[in-house]
Short mmCIF file of C-alpha atoms and ligand atoms in Angstrom, two decimals:
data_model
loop_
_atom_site.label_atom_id
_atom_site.label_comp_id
_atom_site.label_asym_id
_atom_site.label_seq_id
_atom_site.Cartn_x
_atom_site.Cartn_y
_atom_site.Cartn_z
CA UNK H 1 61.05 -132.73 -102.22
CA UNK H 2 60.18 -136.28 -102.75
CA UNK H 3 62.74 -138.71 -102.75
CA UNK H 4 62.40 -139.87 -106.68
CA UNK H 5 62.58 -136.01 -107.07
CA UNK H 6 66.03 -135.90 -105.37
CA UNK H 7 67.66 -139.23 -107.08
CA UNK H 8 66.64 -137.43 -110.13
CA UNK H 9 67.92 -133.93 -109.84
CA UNK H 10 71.43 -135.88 -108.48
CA UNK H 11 71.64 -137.84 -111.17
CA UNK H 12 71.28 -135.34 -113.49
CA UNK H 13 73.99 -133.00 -111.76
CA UNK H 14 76.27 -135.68 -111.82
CA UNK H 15 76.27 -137.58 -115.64
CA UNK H 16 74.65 -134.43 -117.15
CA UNK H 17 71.33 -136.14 -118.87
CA UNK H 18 68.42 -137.65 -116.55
CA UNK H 19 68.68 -141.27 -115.71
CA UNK H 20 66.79 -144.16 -118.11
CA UNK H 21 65.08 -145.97 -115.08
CA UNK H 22 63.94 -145.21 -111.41
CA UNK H 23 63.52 -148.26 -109.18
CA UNK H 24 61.98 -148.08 -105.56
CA UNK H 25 61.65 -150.81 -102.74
CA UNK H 26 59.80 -150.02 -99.72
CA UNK H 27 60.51 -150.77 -96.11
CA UNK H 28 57.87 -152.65 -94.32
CA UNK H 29 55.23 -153.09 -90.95
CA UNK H 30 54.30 -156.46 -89.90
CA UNK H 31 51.07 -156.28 -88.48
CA UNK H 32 51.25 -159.62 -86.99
CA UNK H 33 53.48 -162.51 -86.88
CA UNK H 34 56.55 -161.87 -85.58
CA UNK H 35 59.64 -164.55 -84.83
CA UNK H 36 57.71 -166.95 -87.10
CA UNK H 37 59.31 -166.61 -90.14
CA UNK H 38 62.40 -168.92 -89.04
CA UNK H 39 60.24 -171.16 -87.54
CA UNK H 40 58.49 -172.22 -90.67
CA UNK H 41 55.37 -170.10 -89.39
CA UNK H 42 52.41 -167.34 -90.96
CA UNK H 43 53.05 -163.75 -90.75
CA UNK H 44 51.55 -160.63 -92.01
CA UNK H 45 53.17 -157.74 -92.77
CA UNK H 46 52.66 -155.28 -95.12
CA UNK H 47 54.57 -152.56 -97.40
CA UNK H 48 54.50 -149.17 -96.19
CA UNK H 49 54.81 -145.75 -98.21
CA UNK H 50 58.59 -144.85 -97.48
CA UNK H 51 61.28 -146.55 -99.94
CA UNK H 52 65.01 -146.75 -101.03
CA UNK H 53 65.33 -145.49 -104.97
CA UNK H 54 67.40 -145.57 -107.09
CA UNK H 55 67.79 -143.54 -110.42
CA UNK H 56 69.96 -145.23 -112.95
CA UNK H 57 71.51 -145.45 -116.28
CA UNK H 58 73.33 -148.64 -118.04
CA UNK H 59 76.88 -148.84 -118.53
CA UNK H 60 78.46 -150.57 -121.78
CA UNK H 61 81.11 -152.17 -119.10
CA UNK H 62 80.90 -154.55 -115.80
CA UNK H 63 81.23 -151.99 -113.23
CA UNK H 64 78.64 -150.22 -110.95
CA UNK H 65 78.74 -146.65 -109.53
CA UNK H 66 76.85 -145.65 -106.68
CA UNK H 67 76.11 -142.48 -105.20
CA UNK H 68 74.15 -142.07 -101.72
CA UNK H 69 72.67 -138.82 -101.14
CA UNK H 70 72.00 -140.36 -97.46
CA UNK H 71 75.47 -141.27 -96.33
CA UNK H 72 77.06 -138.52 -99.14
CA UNK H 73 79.83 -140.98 -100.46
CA UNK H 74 80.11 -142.59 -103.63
CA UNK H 75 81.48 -146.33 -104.00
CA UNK H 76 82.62 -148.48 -107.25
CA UNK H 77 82.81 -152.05 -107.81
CA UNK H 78 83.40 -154.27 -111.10
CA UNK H 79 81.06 -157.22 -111.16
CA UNK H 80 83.94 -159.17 -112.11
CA UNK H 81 86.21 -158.89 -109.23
CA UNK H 82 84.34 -157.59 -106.03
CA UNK H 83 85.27 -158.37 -102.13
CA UNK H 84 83.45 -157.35 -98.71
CA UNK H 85 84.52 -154.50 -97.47
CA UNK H 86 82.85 -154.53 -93.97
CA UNK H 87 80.10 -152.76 -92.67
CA UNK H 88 78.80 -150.18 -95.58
CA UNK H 89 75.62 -148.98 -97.23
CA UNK H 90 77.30 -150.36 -100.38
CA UNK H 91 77.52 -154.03 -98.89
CA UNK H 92 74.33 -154.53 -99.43
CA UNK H 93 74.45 -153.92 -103.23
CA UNK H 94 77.43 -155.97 -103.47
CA UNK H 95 75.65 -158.81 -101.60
CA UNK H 96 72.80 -158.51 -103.82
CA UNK H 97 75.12 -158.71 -107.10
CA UNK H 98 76.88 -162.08 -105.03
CA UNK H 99 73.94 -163.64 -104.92
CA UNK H 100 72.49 -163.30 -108.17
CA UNK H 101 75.78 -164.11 -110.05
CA UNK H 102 75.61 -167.19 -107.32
CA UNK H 103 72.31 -168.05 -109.06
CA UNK H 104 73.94 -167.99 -112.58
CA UNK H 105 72.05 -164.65 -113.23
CA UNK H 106 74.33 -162.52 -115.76
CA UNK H 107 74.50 -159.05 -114.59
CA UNK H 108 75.39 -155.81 -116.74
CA UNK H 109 76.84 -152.41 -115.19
CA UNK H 110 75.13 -149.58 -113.94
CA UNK H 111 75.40 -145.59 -112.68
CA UNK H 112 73.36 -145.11 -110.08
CA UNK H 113 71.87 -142.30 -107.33
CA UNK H 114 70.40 -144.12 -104.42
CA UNK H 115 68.35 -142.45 -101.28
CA UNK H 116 65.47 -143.11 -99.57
CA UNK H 117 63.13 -142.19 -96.75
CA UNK H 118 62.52 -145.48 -94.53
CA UNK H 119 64.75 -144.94 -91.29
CA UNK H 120 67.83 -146.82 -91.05
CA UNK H 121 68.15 -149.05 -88.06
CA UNK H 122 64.57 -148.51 -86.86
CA UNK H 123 63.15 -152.23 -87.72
CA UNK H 124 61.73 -150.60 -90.59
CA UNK H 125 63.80 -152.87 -92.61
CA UNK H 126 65.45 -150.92 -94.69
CA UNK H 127 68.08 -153.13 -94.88
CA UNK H 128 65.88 -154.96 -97.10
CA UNK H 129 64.40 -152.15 -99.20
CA UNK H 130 68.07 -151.15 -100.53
CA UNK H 131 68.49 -155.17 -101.59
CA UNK H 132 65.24 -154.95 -103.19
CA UNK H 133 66.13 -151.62 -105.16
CA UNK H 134 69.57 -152.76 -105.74
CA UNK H 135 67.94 -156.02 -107.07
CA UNK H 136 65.31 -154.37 -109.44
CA UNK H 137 68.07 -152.60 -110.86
CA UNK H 138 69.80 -155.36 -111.63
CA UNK H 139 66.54 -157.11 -113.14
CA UNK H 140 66.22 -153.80 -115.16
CA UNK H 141 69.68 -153.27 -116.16
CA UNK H 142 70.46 -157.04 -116.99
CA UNK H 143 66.48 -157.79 -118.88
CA UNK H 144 66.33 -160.31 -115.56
CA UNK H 145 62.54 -161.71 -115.35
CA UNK H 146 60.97 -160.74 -112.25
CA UNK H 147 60.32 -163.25 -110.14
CA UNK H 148 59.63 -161.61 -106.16
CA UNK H 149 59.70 -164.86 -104.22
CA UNK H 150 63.23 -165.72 -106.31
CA UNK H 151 64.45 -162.17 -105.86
CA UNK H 152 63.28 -162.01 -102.20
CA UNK H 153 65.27 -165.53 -101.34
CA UNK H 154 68.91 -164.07 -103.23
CA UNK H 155 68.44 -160.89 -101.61
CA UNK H 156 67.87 -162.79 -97.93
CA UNK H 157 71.20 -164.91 -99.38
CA UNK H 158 72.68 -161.90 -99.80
CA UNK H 159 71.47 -160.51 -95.82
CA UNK H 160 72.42 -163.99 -94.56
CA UNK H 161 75.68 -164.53 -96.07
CA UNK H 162 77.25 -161.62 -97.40
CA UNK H 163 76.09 -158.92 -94.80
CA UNK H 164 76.31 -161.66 -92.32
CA UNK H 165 72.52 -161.35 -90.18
CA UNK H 166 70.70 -164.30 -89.89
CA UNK H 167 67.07 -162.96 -91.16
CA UNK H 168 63.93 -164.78 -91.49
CA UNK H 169 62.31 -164.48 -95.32
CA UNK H 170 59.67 -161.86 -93.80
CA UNK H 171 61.33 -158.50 -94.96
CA UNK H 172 62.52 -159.30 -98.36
CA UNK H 173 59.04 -160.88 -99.82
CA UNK H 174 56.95 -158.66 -98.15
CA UNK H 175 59.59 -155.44 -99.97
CA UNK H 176 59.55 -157.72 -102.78
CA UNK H 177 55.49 -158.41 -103.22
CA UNK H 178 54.06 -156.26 -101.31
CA UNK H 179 50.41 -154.96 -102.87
CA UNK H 180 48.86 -151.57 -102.62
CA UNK H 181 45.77 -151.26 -100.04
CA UNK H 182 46.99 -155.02 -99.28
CA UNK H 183 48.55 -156.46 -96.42
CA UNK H 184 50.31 -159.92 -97.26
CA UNK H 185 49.82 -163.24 -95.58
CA UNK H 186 52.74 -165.34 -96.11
CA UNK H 187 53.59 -169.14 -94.78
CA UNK H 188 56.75 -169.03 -94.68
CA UNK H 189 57.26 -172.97 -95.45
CA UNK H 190 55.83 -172.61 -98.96
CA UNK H 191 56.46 -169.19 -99.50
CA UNK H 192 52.51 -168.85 -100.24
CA UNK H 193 51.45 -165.28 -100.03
CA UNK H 194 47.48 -164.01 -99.73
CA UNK H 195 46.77 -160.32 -100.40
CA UNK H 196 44.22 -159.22 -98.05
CA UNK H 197 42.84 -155.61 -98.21
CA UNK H 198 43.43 -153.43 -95.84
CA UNK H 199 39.72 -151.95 -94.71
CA UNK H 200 39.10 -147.97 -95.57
CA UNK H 201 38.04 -147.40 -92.29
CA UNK H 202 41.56 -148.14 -90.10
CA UNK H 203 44.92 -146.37 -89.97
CA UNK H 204 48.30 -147.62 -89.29
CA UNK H 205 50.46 -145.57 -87.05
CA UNK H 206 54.70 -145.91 -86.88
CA UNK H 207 55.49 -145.28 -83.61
CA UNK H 208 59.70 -145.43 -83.36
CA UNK H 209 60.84 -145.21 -80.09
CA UNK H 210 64.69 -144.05 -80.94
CA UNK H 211 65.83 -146.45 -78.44
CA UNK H 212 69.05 -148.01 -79.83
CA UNK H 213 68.64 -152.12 -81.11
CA UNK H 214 72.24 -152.73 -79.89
CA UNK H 215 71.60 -156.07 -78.17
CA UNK H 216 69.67 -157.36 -81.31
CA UNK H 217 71.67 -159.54 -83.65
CA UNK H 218 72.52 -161.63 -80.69
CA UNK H 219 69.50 -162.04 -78.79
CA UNK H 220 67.97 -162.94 -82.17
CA UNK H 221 70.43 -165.67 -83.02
CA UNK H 222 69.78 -166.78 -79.59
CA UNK H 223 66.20 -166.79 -79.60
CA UNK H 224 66.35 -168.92 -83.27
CA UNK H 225 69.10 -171.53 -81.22
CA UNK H 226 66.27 -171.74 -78.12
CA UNK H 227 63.65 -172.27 -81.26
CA UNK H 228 65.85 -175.51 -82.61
CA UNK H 229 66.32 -177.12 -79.40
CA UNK H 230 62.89 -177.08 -78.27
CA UNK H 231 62.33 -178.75 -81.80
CA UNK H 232 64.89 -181.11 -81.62
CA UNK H 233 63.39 -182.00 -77.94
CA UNK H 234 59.71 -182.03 -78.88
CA UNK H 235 60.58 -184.87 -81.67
CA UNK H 236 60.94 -187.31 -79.15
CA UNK H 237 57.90 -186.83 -79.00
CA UNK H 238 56.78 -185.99 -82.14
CA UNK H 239 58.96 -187.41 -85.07
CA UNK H 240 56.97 -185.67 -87.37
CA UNK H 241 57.74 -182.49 -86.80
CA UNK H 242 60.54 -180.45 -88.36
CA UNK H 243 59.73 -177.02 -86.71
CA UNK H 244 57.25 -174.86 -84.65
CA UNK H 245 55.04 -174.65 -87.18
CA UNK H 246 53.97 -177.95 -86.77
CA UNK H 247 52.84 -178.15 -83.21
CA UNK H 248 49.94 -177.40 -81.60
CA UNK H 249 49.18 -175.61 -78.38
CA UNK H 250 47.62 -179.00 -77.21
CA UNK H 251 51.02 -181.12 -78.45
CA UNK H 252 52.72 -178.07 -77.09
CA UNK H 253 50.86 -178.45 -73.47
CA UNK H 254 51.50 -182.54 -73.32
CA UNK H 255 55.19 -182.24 -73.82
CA UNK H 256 55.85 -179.45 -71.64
CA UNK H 257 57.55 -181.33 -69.38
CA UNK H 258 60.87 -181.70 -72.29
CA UNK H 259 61.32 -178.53 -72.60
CA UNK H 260 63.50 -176.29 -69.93
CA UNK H 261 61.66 -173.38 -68.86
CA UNK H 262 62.69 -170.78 -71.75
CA UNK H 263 62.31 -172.94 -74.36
CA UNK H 264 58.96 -173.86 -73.15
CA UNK H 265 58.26 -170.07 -73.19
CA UNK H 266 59.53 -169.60 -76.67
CA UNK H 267 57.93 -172.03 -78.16
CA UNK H 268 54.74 -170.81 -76.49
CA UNK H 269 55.33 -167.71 -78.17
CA UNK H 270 55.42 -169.03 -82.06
CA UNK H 271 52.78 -172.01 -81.40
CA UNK H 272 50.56 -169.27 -80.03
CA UNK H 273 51.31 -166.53 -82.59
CA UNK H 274 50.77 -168.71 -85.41
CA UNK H 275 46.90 -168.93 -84.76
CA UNK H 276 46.86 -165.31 -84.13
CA UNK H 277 48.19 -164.95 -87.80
CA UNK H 278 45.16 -166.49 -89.02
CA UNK H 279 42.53 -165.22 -86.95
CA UNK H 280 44.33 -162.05 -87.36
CA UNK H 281 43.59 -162.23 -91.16
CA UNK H 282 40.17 -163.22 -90.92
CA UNK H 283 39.94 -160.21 -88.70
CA UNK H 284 41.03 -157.78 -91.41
CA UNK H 285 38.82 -160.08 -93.94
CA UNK H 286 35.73 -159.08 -92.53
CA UNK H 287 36.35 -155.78 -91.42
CA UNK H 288 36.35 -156.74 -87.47
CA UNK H 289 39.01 -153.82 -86.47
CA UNK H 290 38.29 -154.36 -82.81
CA UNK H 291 39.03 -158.45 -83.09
CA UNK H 292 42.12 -157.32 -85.00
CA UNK H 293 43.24 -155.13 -82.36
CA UNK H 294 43.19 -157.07 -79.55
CA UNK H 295 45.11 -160.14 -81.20
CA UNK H 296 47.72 -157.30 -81.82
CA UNK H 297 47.48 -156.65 -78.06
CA UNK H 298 47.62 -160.05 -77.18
CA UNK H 299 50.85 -160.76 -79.53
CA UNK H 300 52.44 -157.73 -78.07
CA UNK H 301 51.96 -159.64 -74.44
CA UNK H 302 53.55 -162.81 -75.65
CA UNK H 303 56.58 -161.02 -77.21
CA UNK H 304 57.00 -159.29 -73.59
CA UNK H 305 56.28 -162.15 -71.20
CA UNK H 306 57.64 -165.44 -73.20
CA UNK H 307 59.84 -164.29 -75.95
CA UNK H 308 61.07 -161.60 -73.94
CA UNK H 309 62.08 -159.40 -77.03
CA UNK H 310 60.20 -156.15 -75.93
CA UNK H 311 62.06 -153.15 -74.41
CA UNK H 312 60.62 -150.72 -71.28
CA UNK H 313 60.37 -148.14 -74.28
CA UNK H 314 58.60 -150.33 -76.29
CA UNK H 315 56.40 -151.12 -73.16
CA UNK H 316 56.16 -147.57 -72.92
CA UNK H 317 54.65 -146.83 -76.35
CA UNK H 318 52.06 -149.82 -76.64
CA UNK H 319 50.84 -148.65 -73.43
CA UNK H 320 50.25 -144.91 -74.19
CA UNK H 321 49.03 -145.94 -77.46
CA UNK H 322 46.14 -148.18 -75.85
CA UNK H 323 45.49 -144.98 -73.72
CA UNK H 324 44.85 -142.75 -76.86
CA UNK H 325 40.79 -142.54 -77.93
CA UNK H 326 40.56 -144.05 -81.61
CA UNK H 327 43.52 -146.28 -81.27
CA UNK H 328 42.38 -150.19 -81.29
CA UNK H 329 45.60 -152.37 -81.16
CA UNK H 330 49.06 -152.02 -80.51
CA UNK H 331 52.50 -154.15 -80.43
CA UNK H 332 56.35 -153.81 -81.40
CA UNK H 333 56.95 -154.80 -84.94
CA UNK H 334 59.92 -156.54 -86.46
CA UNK H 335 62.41 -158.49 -83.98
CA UNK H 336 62.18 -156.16 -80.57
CA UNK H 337 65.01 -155.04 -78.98
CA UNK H 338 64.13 -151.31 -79.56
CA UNK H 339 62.75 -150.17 -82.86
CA UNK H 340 59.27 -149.39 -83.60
CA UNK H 341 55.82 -149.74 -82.67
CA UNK H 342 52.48 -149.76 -84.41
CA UNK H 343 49.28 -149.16 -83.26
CA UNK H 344 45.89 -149.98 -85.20
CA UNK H 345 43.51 -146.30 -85.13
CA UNK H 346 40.54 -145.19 -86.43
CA UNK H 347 40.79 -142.83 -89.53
CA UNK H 348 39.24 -139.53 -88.37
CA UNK H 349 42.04 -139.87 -84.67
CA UNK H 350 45.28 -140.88 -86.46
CA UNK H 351 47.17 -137.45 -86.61
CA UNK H 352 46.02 -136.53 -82.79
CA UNK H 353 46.70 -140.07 -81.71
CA UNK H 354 50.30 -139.71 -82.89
CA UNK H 355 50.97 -136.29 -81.98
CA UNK H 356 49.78 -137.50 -77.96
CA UNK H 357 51.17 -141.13 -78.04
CA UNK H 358 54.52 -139.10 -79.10
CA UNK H 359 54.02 -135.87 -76.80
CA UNK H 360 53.68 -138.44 -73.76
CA UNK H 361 56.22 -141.09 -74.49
CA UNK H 362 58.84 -137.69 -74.68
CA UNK H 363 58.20 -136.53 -71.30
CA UNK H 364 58.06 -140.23 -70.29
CA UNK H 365 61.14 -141.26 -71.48
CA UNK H 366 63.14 -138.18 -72.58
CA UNK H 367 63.72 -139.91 -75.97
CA UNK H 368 62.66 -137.91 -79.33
CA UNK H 369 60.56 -140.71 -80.68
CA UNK H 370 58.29 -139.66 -83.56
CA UNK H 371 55.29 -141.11 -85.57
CA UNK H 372 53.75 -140.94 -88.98
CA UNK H 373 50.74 -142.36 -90.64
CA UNK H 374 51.54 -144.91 -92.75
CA UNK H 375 49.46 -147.00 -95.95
CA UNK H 376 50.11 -150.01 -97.30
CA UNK H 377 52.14 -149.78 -100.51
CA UNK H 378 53.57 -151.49 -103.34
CA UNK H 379 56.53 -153.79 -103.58
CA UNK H 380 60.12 -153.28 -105.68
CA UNK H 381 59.39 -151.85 -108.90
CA UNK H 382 59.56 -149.84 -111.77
CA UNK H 383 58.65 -146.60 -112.16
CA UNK H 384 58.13 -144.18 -114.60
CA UNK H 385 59.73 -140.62 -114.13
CA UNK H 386 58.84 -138.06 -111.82
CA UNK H 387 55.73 -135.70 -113.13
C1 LIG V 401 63.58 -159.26 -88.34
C2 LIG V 401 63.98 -160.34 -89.34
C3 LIG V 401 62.74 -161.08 -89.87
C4 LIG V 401 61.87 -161.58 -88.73
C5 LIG V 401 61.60 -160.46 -87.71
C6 LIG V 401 60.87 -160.94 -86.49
O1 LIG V 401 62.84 -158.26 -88.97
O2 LIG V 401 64.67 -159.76 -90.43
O3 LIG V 401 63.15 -162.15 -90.70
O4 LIG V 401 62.42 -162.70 -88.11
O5 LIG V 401 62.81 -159.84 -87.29
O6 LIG V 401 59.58 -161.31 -86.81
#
């Protein structure tokens, strides 16, 4: 049953009449362009086909009742009094009210079903598909104008200061405005964002290694900290410059002797990236799968070797997925540390590519792992009810 299906038929068990409004926000690939977003940089992700949603009803009062079907619990909170509770599904939605009643946003109450289909804690961010949802509730609930850039900065508020992880902008615009058939460049100094089309003639393919991420949230703080100081060294140099983003891998090369060796490698990493962002997009512009797939290859080698972020399993799966006939590109996606994949495949070899690239990285690695096809999708909306 599809998930809208199941919000639905919950929602209806539990108040008796079908909800008013369905809202979805999907999880997200980036295709290229990864530990940039902090760093003022490109990157290029794009929406994929698996979402939180949430059916819903208004309420004449301030509170909001949620129900996951995932984690099977129900939670209440009145908009006018509401603390953090720790580590919960529900934090998020809290956050996301914090931050919009920060903004001076006047919220109304709401009965709500949530579930969705992106998995949890597999840099799929689904983290930010539940603030998306939770925030086009609130937007449909409250008569808020829709704004995604707006709605994508509260919600990354929200993940910054209310959940407490120090995110980039990446997942909540691209779940925010994310374009079917498109993937999205965004510079993430102006918050800028291209739709490019996705050719007809490629497939993406999720490859999730099921390794656990559990060194993440401090290797990634520590990886934005080695970003800052080889900023703050490089403006001896350069006074101009107020991050990454602004040097060049010929500035880069004639101050390499200010940096210590891992910040040198770092910054290597985003200075480098950065152009394969762009020449990454006027890959997929003109149809040039093969140039697209071996800046994919080449980012993957740069996360490995100089921003050290990659995992063996991660290793594992690029390599096996290079191996596979059809496939044309391959690299982790999201921070590292575990997580997924995605390769870059030719239409007619995406379901045997996954079903090998899976098959081998098993009896490599004894993990489950597990793959799926995905398309580019649409960011947080509104929907109409199930057919
Ligand atoms: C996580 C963060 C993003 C971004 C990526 C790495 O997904 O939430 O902001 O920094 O890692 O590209």
């Amino acid at each position: 049953m599809k998930v809208q299906e199941q919000v639905s038929q919950a929602f209806r068990a539990r108040y008796g009449e079908p909800p008013r409004w369905w809202v979805a926000a999907p999880g997200r690939v980036n295709l290229i362009g990864e530990h940039t977003d902090y760093n003022d940089g490109f990157v290029l992700p794009m929406a994929i086909d698996r979402a939180v949603w949430i059916a819903l009803r208004p309420r004449a009062d301030r509170l909001v009742h949620l129900h996951s079907l995932d984690f099977d619990q129900s939670k209440a909170f009145s908009l006018d009094d509401f603390r953090n509770e720790g580590h919960s599904w529900a934090e998020y939605v809290k956050g996301v009210a914090w931050a919009l009643g920060e903004a001076g946003l006047t919220l109304g109450g709401w009965d709500g079903v949530v579930a969705g289909d992106v998995p949890v804690g597999s840099g799929l961010s689904s983290s930010a598909a539940i603030e998306l949802a939770a925030a086009r509730a609130f937007a449909t609930v409250s008569n808020l104008f829709w704004d995604p850039v707006r709605m994508a900065r509260l919600c990354q508020k929200a993940e910054n200061r209310w959940v407490g992880v120090n995110c980039g902008i990446m997942d909540q615009l691209i779940s925010a405005a994310g374009e079917a058939g498109h993937a999205l460049l965004i510079d993430c100094r102006s918050l800028a964002t291209t739709a490019v089309p996705v050719p007809a003639g490629v497939r993406f393919l999720v490859l999730d290694s099921a390794a656990p991420r559990s060194l993440a949230a401090s290797a990634y703080n520590q990886r934005r900290a080695e970003c800052e100081a080889a900023v703050h060294k490089l403006q001896a140099a350069y006074p101009d410059i107020t991050a990454l983003r602004d040097v060049s891998p010929a500035m880069l090369e004639a101050a390499a002797d200010r940096l210590a060796p891992n910040e040198l490698q770092r910054a290597r990493h985003i200075v480098s990236e950065n152009e394969r962002v762009l020449a990454s997009t006027e890959a997929l512009r003109s149809g040039d799968m093969a140039r697209l797939g071996s800046y994919m290859v080449a980012s993957h080698a740069s996360l490995r070797d100089d921003y050290q972020v990659s995992s063996r399993e991660l290793d594992t799966l690029v390599d096996l997925a290079l191996a596979t006939p059809g496939v044309l590109g391959g690299r982790l996606t999201g921070a590292g540390f575990g997580g997924c994949a995605i390769a870059l495949v030719l239409p007619a070899a995406a379901e045997g590519a996954a079903e090998t690239i899976i098959a081998r990285y098993r009896a490599a690695t004894g993990l489950p792992g597990s793959a799926f096809v995905t398309s580019a999708s649409q960011g947080a909306r509104q929907v109409a009810g199930p057919a």
